[in-house]
XYZ file of C-alpha atoms in Angstrom:
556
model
C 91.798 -3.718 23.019
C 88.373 -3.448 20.541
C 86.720 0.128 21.245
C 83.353 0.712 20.101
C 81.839 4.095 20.755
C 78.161 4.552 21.446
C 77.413 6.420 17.803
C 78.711 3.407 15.791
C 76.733 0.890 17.836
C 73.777 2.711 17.700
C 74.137 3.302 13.854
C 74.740 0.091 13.175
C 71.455 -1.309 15.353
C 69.056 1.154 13.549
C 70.017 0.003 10.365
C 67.585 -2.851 11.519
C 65.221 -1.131 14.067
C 67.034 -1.218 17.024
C 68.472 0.847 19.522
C 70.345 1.091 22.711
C 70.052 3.908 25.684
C 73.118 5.987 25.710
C 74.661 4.486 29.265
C 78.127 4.375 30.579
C 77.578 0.818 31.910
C 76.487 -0.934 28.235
C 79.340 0.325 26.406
C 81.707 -0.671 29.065
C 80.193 -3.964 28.403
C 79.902 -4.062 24.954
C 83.498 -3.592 24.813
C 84.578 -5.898 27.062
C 82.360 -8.121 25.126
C 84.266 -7.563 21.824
C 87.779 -7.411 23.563
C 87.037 -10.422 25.042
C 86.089 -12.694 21.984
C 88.003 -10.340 19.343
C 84.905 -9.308 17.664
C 85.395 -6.605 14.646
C 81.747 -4.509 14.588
C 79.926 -6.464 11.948
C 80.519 -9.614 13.837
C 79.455 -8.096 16.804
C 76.252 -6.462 15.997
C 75.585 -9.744 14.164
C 75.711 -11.707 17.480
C 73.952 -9.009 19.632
C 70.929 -8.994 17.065
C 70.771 -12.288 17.341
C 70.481 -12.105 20.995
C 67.730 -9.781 21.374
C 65.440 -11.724 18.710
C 65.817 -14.872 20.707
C 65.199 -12.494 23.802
C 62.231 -10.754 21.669
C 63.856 -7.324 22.305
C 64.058 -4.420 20.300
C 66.123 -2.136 23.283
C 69.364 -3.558 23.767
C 69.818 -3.614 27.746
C 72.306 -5.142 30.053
C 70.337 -8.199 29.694
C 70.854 -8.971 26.181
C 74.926 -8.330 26.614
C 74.876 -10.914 29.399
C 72.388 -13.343 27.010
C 75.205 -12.480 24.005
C 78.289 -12.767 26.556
C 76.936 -16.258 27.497
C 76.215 -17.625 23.858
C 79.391 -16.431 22.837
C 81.337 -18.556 25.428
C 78.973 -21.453 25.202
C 80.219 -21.707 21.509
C 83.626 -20.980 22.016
C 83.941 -24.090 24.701
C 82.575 -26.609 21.659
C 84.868 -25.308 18.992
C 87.387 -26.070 21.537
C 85.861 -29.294 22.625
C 85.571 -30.388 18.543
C 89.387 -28.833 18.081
C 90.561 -31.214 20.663
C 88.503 -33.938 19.641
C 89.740 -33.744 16.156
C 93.218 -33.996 16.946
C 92.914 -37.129 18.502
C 91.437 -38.902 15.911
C 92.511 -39.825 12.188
C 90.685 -37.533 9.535
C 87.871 -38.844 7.743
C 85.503 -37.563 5.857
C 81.398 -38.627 6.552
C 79.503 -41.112 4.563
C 77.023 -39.576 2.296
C 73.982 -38.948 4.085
C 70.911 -39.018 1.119
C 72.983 -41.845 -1.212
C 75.895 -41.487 -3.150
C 75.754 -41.396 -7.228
C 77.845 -43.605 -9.160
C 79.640 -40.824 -11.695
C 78.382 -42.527 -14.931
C 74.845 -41.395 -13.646
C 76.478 -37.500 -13.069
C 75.268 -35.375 -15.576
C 77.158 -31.890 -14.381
C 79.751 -31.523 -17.185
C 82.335 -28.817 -16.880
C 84.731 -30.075 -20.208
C 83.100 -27.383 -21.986
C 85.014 -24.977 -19.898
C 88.413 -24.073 -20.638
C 90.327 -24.348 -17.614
C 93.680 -23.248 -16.282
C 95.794 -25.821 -14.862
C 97.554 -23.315 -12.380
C 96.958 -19.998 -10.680
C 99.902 -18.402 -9.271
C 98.217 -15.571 -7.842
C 98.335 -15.220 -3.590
C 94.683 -14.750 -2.674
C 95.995 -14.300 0.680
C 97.603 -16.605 2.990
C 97.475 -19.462 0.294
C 99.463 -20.472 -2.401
C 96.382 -21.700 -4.668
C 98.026 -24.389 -7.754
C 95.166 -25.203 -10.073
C 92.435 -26.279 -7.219
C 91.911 -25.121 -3.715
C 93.827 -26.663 -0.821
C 92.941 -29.431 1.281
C 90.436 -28.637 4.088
C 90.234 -30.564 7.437
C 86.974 -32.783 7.986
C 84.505 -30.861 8.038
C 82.429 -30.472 11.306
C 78.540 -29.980 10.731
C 76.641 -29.164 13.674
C 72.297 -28.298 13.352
C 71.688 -25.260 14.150
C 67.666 -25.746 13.766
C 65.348 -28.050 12.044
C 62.018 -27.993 11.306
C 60.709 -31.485 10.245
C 57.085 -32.127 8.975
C 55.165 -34.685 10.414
C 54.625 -36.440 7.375
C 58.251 -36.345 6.282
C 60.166 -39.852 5.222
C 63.601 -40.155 3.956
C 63.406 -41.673 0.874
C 67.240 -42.406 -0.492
C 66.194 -43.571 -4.118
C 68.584 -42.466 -6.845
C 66.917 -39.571 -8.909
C 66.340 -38.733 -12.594
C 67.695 -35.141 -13.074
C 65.258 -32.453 -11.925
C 63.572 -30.174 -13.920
C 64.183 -26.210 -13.492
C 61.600 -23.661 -14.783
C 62.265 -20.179 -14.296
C 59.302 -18.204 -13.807
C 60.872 -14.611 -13.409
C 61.764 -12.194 -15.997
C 65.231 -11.100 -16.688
C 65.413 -7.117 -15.825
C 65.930 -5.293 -18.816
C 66.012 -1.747 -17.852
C 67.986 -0.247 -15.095
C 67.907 2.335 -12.203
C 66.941 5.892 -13.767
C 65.557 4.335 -17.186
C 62.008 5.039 -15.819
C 59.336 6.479 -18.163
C 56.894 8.845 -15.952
C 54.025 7.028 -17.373
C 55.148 3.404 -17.311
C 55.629 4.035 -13.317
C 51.931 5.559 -12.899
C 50.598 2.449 -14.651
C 52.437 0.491 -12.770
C 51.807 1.694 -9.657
C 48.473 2.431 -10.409
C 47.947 -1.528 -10.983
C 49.202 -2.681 -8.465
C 47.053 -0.140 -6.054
C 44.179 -1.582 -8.372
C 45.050 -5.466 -7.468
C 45.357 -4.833 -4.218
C 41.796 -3.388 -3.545
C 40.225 -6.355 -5.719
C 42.000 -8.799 -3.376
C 40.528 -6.430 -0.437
C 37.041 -6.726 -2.135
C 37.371 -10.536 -2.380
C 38.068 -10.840 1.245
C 35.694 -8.309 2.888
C 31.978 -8.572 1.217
C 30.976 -5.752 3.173
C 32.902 -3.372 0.990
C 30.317 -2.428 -1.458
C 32.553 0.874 -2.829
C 35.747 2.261 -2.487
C 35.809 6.099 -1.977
C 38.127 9.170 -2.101
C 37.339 10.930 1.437
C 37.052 14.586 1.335
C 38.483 16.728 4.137
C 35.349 17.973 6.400
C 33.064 15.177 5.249
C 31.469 13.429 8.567
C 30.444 9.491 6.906
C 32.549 6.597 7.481
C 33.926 5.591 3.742
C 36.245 2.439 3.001
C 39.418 3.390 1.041
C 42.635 2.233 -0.063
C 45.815 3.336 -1.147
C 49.927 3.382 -0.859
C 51.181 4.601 2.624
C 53.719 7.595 2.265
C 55.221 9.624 4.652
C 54.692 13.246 5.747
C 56.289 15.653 3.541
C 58.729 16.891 6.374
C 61.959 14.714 6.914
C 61.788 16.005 10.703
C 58.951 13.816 11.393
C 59.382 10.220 12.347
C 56.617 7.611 10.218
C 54.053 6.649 13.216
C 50.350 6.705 13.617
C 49.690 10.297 13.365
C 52.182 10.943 11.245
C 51.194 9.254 8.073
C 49.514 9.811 4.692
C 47.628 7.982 2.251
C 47.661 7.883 -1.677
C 44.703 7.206 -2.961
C 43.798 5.440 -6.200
C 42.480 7.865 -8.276
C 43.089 9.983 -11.065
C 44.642 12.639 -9.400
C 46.666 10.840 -6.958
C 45.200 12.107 -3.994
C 46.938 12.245 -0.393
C 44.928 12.352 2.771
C 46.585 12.692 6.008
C 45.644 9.479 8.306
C 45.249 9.068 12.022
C 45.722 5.549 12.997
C 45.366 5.709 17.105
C 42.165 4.031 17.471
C 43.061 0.475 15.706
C 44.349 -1.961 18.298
C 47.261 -2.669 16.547
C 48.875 -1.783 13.450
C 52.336 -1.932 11.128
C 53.189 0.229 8.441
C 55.873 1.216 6.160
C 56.623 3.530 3.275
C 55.287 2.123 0.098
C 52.998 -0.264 1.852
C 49.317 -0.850 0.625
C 46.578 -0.428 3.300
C 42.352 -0.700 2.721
C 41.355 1.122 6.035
C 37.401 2.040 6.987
C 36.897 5.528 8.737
C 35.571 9.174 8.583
C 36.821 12.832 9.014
C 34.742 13.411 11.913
C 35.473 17.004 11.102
C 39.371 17.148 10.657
C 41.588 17.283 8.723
C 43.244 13.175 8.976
C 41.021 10.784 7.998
C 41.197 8.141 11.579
C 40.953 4.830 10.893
C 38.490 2.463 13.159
C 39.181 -0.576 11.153
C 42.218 -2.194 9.013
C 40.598 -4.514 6.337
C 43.182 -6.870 4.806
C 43.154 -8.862 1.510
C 42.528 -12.616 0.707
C 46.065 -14.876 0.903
C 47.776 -15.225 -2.693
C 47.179 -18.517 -4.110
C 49.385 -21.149 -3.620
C 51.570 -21.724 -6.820
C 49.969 -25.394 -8.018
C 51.739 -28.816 -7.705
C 52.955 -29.867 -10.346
C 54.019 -33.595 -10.864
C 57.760 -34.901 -11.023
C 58.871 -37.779 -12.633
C 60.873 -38.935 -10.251
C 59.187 -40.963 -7.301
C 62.278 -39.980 -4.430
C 62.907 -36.772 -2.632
C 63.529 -33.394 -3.952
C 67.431 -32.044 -1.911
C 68.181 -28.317 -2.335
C 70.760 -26.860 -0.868
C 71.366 -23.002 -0.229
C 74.399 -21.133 0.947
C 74.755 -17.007 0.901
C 78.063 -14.842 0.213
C 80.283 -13.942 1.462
C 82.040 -17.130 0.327
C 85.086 -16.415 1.694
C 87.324 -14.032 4.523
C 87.332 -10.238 4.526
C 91.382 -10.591 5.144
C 91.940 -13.486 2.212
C 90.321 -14.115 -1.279
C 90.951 -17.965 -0.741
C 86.730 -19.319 -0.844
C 88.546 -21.934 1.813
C 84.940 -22.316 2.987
C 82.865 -22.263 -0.664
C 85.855 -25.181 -1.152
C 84.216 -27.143 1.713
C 81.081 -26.539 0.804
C 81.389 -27.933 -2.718
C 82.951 -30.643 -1.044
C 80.407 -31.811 0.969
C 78.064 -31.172 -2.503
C 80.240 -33.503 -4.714
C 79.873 -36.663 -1.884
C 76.059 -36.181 -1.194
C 74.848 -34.472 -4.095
C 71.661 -33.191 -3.712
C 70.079 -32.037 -6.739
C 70.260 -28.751 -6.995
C 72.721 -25.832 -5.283
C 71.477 -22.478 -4.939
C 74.572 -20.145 -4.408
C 73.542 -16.478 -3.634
C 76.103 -12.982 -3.444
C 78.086 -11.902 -2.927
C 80.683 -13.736 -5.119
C 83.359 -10.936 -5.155
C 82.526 -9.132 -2.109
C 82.940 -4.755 -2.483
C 83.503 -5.028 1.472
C 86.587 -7.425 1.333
C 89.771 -5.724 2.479
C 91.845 -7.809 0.856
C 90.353 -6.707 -2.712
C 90.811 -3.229 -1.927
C 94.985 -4.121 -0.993
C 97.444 -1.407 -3.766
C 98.843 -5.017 -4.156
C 95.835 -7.048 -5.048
C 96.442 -6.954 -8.981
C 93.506 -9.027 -10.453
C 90.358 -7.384 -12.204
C 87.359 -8.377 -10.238
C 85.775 -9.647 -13.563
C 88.791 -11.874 -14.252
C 88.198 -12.851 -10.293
C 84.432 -14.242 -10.658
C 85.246 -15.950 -13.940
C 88.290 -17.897 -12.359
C 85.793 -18.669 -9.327
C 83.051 -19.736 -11.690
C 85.694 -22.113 -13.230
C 87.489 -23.612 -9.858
C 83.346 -24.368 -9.102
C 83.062 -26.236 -12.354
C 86.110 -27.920 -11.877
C 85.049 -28.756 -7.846
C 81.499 -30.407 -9.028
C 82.729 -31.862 -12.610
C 81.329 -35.354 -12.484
C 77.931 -34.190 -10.208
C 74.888 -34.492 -11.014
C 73.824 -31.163 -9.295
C 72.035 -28.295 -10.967
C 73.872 -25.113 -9.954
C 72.073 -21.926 -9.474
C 74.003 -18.873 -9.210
C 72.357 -15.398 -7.966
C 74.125 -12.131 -7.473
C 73.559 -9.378 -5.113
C 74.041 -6.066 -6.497
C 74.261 -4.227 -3.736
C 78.007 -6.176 -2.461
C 78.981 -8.006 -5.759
C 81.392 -5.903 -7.202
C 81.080 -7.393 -10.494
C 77.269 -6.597 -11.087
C 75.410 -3.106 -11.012
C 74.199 -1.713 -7.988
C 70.451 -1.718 -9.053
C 67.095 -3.528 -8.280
C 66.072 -5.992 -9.665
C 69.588 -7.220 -10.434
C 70.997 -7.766 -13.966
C 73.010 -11.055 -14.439
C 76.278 -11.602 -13.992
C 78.204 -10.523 -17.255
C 81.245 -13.316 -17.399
C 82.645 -15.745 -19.638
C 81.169 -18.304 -18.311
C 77.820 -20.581 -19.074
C 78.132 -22.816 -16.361
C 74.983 -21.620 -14.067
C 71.380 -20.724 -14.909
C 70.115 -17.440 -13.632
C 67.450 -17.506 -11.088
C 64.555 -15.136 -9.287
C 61.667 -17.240 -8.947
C 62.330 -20.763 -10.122
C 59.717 -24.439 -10.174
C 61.804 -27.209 -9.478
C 59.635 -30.244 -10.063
C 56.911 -29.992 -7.998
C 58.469 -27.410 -5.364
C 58.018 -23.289 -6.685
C 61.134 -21.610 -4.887
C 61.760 -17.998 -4.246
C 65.071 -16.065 -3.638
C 64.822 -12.436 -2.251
C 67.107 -9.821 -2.083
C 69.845 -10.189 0.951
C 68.636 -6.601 2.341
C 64.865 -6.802 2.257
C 64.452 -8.159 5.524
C 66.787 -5.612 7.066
C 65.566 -2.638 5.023
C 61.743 -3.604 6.158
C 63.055 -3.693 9.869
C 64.410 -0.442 9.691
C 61.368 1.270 7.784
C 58.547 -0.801 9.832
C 56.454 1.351 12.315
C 54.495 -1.246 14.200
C 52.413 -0.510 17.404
C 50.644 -3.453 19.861
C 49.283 -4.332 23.137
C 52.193 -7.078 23.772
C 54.570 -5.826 20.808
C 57.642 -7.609 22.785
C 56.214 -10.765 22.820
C 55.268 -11.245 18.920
C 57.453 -12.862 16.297
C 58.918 -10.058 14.559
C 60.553 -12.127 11.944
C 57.916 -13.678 10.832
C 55.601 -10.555 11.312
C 58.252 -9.064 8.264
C 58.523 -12.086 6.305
C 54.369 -12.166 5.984
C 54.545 -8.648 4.494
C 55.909 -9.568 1.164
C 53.097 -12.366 1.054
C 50.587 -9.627 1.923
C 51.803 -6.982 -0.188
C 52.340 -9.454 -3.545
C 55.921 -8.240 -3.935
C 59.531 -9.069 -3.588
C 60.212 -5.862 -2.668
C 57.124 -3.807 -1.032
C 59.326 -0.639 0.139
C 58.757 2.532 -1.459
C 61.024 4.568 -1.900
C 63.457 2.034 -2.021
C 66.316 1.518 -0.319
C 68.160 0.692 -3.192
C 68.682 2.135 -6.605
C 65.837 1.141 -8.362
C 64.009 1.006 -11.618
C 60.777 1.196 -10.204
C 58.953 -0.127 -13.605
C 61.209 -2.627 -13.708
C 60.378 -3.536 -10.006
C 56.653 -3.924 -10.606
C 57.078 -6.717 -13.480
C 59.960 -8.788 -11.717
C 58.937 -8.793 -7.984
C 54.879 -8.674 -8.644
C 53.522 -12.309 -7.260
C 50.326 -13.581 -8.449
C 50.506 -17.038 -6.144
C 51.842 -17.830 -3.142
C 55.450 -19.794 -2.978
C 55.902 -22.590 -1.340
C 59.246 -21.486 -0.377
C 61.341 -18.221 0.058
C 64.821 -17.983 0.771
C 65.269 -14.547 2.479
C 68.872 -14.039 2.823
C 69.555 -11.816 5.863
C 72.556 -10.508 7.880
C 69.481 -11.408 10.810
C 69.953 -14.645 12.906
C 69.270 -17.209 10.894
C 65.655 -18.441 10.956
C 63.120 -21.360 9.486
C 59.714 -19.679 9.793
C 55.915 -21.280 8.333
C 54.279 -17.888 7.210
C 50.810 -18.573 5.878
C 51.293 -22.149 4.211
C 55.028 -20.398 3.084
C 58.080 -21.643 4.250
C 60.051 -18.964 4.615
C 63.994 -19.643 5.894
C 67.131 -17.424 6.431
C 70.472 -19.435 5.692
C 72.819 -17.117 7.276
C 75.951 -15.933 5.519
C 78.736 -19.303 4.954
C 81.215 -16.948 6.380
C 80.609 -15.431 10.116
C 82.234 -15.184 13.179
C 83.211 -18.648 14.511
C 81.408 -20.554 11.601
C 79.190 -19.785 8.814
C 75.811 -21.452 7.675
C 73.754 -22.878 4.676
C 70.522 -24.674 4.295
C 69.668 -27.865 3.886
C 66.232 -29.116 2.681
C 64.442 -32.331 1.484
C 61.092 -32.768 -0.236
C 58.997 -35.893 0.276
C 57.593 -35.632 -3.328
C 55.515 -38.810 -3.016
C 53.295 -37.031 -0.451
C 53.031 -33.483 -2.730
C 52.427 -35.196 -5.869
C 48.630 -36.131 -5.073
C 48.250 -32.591 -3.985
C 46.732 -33.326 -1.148
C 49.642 -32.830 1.711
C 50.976 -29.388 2.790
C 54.449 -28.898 1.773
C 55.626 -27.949 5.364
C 54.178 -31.134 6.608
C 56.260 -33.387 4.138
C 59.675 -32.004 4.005
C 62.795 -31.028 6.266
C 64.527 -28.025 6.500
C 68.473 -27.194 8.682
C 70.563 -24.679 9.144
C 73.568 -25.998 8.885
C 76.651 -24.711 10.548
C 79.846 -25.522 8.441
């Protein structure tokens, strides 16, 4: 029988903003729940979170175990249904779905690579002899889809696609930080933030630095910290604000009186109010600042549409190092080839128990570069650009900092990646815990807060705030300098790929698309994403990229 005791459930949930009331009758329930469908505590907290978003809850209650207990079965009864299916019928594998590619038009070449013809390692459960085994058909079901109105497939055989990389590589790491590169840094970005505030609110004639016991209503802006005691929960009365100024003032807010309101450490605010003879400055208005531009179209040679693909790590089982599902993946990628592959961390996961086995021999540098190669070897002969993009804080073969360094292996088989233009479409990854470390740090207070879309309420903040990463302090080890020359944003992407342990989600967030692939290992199947571009339609710059493309979550 699975036991999970109250602390480690409610641990878990507040890593993300949740909780759960301390009651005999849920955790009798929660583990009959994971006894039930053998659930280890990641899986499960990944399924109940799930649960209360499409419920729109942040308490877990007995509702939300019976919404969970019902999913879980639902999906259970098709895998059986598909098992039993499948056994009845001959193997086959799918026609191609966008057009297939003749291989003298393939431009992927791996020959450059030098490749070993066996591997007699046992990555657990398989006997792996120079390629990965052979997988059953492989069963894709649509999780959701979002399809723009103006969207046509267009099956045309494409020219290769161009790839720009518009982000610079980090060069300094956490606790290389000069003092004075950080205050300049921070300093501008406080700075660009009030001129975007200016832009979008007329009225403001000045910005001021209140003084404690003045009486007139003043406009100011600044970086929200919290209150110098740990004790003391971040909430409305419970917050400070550092103003832009020479001395780096901090004046003690009171936001009760605006109607509504979200904040987190390291967030900037432009906020109109007075004293009125206290000592917090309250708040009677929250001004916000004019939407980031939207990166330009450019214009693609090719006249078909644009297929990315995405899939996040972990690539393969916590109990095996086989990548039996990265194997399927790249299998599906080598029939329908779309043009490019986005492959996210982590690669060689620090959480898998099989790595951490007394009789697991294999350095986990010598790991990623056999990986890298049984990849090259799985798409020689295809056309599609790969894009490869650690994450530091699970790849064991990277250093656990932000931004993230590249990969350091013998390998030059896949192009680094932050923010990247791929013809027309500008495309932007995010670190895999941003949206969880923004759940857990938000503090946000309205009239029907159940009933609002949280996701995309903390997708919109790093569109607001101009950043990759607003939080501050971080979450992470970080080299803050560092931070505020990678993750600034000047325009608006058309696209960010927020990988999440959240339910995965396809969200439109101010002209954004902004989409969650889910993990391609998890619970009973994992997930990737699956877009197409109409580029005919975004090449006269006159169509909204939402309206003129497809996006799926894929289950594989």
């Amino acid at each position: 029988m699975v036991y999970m005791d109250y602390d480690t459930i409610f641990g878990s949930l507040s890593d993300f903003g949740y909780s759960m009331p301390e009651r005999d009758d849920l955790i009798n329930k929660v583990n009959s729940i994971a006894t039930q469908f053998n659930l280890d505590l990641e899986d499960f907290v990944d399924e109940l979170l799930a649960s209360a978003v499409n419920m729109k809850k942040s308490e877990i209650d007995l509702g939300v175990l019976e919404h969970m207990e019902a999913e879980l079965s639902r999906k259970l009864g098709d895998n059986v249904h598909k098992m039993s299916t499948l056994s009845s019928k001959k193997s086959k594998r799918s026609e191609p779905a966008f057009g297939q590619r003749t291989a003298d038009q393939c431009g992927f070449d791996a020959s450059c690579i030098e490749v070993e013809t066996t591997i007699h390692e046992d990555f657990g459960f398989t006997h792996i002899t120079g390629k990965y085994r052979e997988f059953s058909p492989i069963m894709n079901v649509v999780l959701r889809k979002v399809e723009g109105k103006l969207f046509a497939n267009y099956s045309v055989v494409l020219g290769s696609v161009s790839i720009t990389i518009l982000s610079s590589i980090p060069e300094d790491t956490y606790a290389n930080d000069k003092i004075s590169n950080v205050i300049d840094a921070k300093c501008g970005r406080m700075t660009n933030f009030g001129a975007r505030c200016r832009q979008a609110n007329p009225e403001i004639s000045n910005w001021s630095v209140p003084v404690s016991g003045s009486t007139g209503c003043e406009y100011v802006y600044g970086e929200i910290v919290k209150e110098i005691s740990e004790d003391i929960l971040l909430s409305d009365q419970s917050v400070s604000l550092l103003v832009d100024n020479e001395l780096g003032s901090v004046i003690k807010l009171d936001l009760t009186r605006l109607p509504e309101i979200t904040i987190f450490p390291g967030q900037m605010v432009a906020l109109f109010g007075s004293f009125e003879n206290g000592d917090r400055f309250v708040a009677s208005l929250q001004l916000f600042p004019s939407p980031l531009p939207l990166s330009p179209l450019g214009r693609s040679a090719n006249d078909g549409n644009l297929r990315l693909w995405c899939a996040c790590g972990p690539f393969t089982s916590t109990e095996n190092c086989s990548y039996e599902p990265l194997c399927d993946l790249l299998d599906m990628v080598k029939q329908q080839q779309p043009h490019v592959l986005v492959l996210m961390g982590p690669f060689v996961d620090r959480k898998n128990n099989f790595l951490k086995n007394s009789h697991f021999s294999v350095e986990y540098e010598d790991l990623m570069g056999r990986l890298m190669k049984s990849i090259a070897r799985s798409l020689d002969g295809c056309r599609t650009e790969l894009i490869v993009l650690p994450a530091s804080s699970h790849d064991a073969c990277c250093n656990y900092s932000f931004p993230t360094s590249p990969f350091v292996i013998n390998s030059d088989i896949y192009k680094k990646l932050g923010r990247a233009k791929c013809d027309l479409v500008t495309e932007l990854c995010v670190h895999p815990q941003i949206m969880a470390h923004l759940s857990k740090n938000e503090w946000h207070r309205s009239v029907d807060k159940e009933n609002r879309d949280r996701i995309a309420r903390l997708a919109s903040h790093i569109l607001e705030q101009g950043s990759l990463y607003p939080l501050f302090p971080s979450s992470l080890p970080t080299s803050i300098e560092e931070c505020e020359k990678v993750c600034t944003l000047r325009n608006a992407p058309h696209m960010i790929i927020c990988s999440s342990v959240l339910p995965t989600f396809i969200k439109i967030v101010d002209r954004t698309v902004v989409a969650n692939p889910g993990t391609l290992v998890r619970g009973v199947g994992g997930t990737f994403l699956r877009c197409e571009f109409a580029t005919s339609y975004l090449a006269d710059g006159t169509a909204n990229l939402a309206d003129c493309s497809k996006y799926e979550i894929i289950q594989l």
